[in-house]
XYZ file of C-alpha atoms in Angstrom:
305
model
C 19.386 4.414 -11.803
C 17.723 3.883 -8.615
C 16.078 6.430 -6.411
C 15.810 3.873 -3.537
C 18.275 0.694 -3.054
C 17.665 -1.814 0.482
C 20.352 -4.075 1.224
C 19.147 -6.926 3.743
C 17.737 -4.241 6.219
C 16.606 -5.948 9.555
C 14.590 -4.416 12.423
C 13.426 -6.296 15.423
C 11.294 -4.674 18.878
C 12.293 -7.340 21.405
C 11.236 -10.869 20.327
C 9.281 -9.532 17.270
C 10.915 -9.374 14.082
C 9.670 -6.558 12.134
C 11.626 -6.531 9.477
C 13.864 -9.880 7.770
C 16.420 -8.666 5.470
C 14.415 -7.337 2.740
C 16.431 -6.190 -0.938
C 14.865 -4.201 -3.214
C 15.381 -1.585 -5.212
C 12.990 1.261 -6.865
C 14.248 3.015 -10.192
C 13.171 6.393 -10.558
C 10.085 8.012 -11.518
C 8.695 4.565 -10.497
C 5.094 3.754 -8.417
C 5.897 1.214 -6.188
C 3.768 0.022 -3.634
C 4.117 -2.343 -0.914
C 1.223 -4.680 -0.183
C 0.542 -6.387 3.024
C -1.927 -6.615 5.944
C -1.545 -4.369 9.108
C 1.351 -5.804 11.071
C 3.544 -6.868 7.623
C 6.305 -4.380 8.481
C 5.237 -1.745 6.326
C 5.443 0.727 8.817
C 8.541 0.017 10.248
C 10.270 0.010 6.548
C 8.923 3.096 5.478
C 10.360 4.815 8.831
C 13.586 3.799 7.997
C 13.630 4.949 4.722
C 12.623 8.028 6.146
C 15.045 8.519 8.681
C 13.070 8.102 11.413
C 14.166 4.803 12.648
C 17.673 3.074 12.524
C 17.957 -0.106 10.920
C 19.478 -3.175 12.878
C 21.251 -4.363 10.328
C 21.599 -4.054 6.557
C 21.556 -0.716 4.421
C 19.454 1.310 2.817
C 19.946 4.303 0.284
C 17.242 7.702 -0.534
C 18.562 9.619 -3.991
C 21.780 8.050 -3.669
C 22.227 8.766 0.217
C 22.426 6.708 3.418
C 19.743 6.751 5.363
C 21.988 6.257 8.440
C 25.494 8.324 7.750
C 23.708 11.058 5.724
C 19.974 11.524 7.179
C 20.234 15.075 7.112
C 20.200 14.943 2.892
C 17.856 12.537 2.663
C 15.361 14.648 4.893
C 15.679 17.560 2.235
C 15.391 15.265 -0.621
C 12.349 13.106 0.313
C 8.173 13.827 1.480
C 6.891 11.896 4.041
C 3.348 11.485 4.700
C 2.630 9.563 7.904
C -0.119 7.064 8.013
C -1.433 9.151 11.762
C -2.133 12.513 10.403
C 0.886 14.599 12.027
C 0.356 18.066 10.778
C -0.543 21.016 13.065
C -3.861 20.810 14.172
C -4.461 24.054 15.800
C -2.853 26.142 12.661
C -5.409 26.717 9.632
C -4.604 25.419 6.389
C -2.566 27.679 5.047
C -0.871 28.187 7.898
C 0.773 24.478 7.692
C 1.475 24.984 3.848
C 3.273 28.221 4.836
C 5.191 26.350 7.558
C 6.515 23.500 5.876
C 7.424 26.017 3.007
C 9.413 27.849 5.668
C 11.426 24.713 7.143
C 12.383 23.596 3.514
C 13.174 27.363 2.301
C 10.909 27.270 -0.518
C 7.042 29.350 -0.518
C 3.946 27.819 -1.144
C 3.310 28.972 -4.471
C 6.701 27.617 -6.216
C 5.231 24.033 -6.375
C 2.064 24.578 -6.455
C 1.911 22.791 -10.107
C 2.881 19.747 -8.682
C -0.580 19.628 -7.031
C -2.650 22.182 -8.522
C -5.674 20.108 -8.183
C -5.363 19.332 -4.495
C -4.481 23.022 -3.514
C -7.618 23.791 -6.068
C -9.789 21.951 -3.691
C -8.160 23.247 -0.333
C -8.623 27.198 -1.267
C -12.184 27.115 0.242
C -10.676 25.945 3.520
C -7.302 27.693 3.697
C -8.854 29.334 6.823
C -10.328 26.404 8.567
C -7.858 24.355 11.126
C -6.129 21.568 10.059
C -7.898 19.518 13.236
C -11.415 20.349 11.875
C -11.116 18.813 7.928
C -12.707 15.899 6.994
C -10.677 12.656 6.651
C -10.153 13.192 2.759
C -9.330 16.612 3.059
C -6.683 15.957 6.276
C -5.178 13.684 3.551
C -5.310 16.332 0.818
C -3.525 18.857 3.156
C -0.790 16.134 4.258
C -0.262 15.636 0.583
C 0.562 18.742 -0.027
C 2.823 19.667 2.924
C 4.717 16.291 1.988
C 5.302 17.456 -1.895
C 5.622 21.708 -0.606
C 9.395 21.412 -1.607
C 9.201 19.352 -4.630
C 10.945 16.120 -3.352
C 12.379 13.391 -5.159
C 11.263 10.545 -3.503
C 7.607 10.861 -1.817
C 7.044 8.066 1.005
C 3.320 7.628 2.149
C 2.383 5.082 4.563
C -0.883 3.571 4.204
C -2.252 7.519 2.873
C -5.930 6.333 2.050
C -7.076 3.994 4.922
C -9.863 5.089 6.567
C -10.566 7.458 3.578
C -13.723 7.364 1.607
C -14.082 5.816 -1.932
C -14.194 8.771 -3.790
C -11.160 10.448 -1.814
C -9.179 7.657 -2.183
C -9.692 7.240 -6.515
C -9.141 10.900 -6.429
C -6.047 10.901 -4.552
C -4.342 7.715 -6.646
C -5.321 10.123 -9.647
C -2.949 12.540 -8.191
C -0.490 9.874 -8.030
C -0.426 8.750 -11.116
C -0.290 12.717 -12.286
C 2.880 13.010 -10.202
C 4.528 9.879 -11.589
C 4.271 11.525 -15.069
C 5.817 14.706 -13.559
C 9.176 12.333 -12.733
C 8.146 11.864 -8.549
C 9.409 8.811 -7.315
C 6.622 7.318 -5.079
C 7.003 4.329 -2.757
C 3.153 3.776 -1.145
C 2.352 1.093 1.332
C -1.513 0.025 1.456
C -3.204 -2.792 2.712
C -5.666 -2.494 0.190
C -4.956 -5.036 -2.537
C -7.099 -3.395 -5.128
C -4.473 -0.143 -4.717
C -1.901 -2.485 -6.221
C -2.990 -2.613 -10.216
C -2.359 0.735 -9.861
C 1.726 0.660 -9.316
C 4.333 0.314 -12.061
C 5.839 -2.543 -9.751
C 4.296 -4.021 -6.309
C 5.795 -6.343 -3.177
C 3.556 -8.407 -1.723
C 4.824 -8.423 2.081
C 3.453 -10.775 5.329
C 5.622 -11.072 8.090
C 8.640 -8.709 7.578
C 9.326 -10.758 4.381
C 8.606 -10.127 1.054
C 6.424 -13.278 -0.449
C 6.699 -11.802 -4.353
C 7.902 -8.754 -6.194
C 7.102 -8.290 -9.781
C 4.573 -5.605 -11.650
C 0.707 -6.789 -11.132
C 0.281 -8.493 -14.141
C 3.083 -10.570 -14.172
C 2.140 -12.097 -10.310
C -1.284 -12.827 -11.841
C 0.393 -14.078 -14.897
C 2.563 -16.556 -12.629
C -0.290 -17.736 -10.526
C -0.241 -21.451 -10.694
C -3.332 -23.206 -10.389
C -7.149 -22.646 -11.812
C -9.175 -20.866 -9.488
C -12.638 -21.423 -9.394
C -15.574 -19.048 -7.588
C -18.021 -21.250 -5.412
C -21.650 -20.414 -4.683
C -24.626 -21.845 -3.276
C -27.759 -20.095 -1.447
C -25.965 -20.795 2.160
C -23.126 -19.425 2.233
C -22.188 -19.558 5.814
C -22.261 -23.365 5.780
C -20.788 -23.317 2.623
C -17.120 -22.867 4.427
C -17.399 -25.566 6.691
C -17.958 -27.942 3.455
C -15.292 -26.347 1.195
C -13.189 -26.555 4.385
C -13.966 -30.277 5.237
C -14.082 -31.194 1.841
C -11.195 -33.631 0.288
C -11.565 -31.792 -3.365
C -10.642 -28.641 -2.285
C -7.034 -27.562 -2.160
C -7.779 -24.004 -0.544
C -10.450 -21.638 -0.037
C -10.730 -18.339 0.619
C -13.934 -15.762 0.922
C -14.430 -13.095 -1.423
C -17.304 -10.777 -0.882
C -20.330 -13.064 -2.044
C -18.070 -16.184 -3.392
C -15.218 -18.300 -2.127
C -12.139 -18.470 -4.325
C -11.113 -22.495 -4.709
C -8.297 -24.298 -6.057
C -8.810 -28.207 -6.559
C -6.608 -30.772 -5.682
C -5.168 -32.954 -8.075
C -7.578 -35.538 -9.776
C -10.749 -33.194 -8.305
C -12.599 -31.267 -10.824
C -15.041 -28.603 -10.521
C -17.823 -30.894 -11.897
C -17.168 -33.345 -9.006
C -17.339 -30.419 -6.708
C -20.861 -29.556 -7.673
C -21.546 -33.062 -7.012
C -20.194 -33.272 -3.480
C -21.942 -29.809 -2.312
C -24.849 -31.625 -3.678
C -24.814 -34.092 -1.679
C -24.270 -32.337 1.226
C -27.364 -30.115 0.545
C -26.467 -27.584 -0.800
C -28.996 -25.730 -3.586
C -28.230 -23.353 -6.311
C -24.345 -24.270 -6.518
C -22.186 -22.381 -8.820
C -18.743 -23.128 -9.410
C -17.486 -21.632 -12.399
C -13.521 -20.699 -13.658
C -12.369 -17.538 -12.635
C -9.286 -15.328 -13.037
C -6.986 -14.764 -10.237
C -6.228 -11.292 -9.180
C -3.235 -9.771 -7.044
C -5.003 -10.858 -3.099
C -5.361 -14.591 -4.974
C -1.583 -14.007 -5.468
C -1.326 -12.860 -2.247
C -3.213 -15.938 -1.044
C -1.272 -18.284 -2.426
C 2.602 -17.032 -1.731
C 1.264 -16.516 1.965
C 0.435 -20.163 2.331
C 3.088 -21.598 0.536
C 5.385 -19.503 3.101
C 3.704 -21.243 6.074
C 4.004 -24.538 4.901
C 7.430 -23.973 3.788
């Protein structure tokens, strides 16, 4: 069974084409998340499955609804948190909780299991407007609100950028606690470390998805041997990898650059070459990929495709 099914949905503004007939499908109780850089389309998707915009072409299905002939069900049967925080500003905390109970006919306190730990850590400002929380908290409250009526599909668009480490491990934490409790979630992110933490992710660039498949098996399928470069100037260093007819692509990562060699080129012959450009203190030692490497890879292969 699937809680959400998308059928070659398209969505263009003008001359930009937001969205290029994507198909997917999320079963229930599932995490899915959808990967990509600002700009990817994530937005735009998520809105549509939402009701909130209409597709230009293609279908797409909430709980076994239309999102264009039956919007008005799939409103009652889904959360949506917003990547802007939307809720009231001027009403207190538990005045929004009390609100969004009211519009779905349900009261604050007959879900409150689903998020017992969140609401555990709003009580102390359930008198405080919403427009005067902290960042973590403003996402706290928005969770909340979104889940108030016990949906079966929760939508959250980008939900932890600009949020602070802890907030955001905390608030995955919850995610994972309302996976368990059957909640279908589809999360978008642009935060690739976010993604070991689905059931299933799809890597997106361009309104097109470049790979879908769980975490492990895109790093499984990644098909080359990536190597981490070092040497004690680093911002030289990319000009030479760059330059350099051993290297097949290179990309920085924090303190290293993540290489791939081209055929015949090996990472011994590497260390020779930064060598001889001047380069002291090289390092270039065999690495394993990880999901952005993935992400790397399927994005280039696109372009020169």
């Amino acid at each position: 069974m699937y809680a959400v099914r998308v059928e070659g949905i398209e969505k263009a503004y003008g001359r930009v084409e937001a969205l290029r007939g994507l198909d997917f499908a999320v079963g229930e109780g599932e995490l899915y998340g959808i990967i990509g850089p600002d700009g990817a389309g994530k937005t735009t998707l998520l809105r549509i499955l939402a009701t909130l915009l209409l597709p230009d072409g293609g279908r797409a299905e909430v709980a076994g609804r239309d999102v264009v002939a039956d919007y008005r069900a799939v409103r009652g049967l889904i959360g949506y948190m917003p990547g802007r925080f939307s809720l009231y500003q001027d009403l207190t905390v538990e005045e929004n909780l009390q609100f969004f109970a009211t519009v779905f006919g349900t009261t604050v306190d007959a879900n409150r299991h689903l998020v017992a730990d969140i609401y555990g850590q709003l009580e102390p400002f359930r008198r405080r407007r919403a427009g005067q929380l902290s960042g973590g908290m403003k996402q706290k409250l928005a969770l909340s609100c979104a889940l108030i009526h016990r949906p079966e599909v929760l939508l959250l668009d980008e939900p932890t950028t600009g949020v602070d480490p802890v907030s955001r491990k905390e608030f995955w934490a919850t995610l994972l606690r309302l996976r368990s409790q059957g909640v279908t979630i589809v999360v978008s992110t642009p935060y690739m470390d976010e993604a070991g933490l689905c059931d299933r992710i799809a890597l997106v660039r361009a309104g097109r998805f470049l790979g879908v498949d769980t975490p492990a098996g895109l790093v499984a399928r990644y098909p080359r041997r990536l190597y981490a470069v070092r040497s004690e100037d680093m911002h030289r260093l990319a000009a030479d990898l760059g330059g350099c007819g051993l290297v097949g692509s290179a990309f920085s990562f924090g303190d290293t650059y993540h290489v791939t060699l081209r055929p015949g080129a090996s990472p011994a012959g590497l260390s020779a070459h930064l060598a001889r450009c001047g380069h002291a203190s090289v390092d270039v030692r065999q690495i394993g990929p990880g999901v952005e490497d993935c992400f790397m890879l399927l994005d280039t292969e696109t372009e020169e495709g």
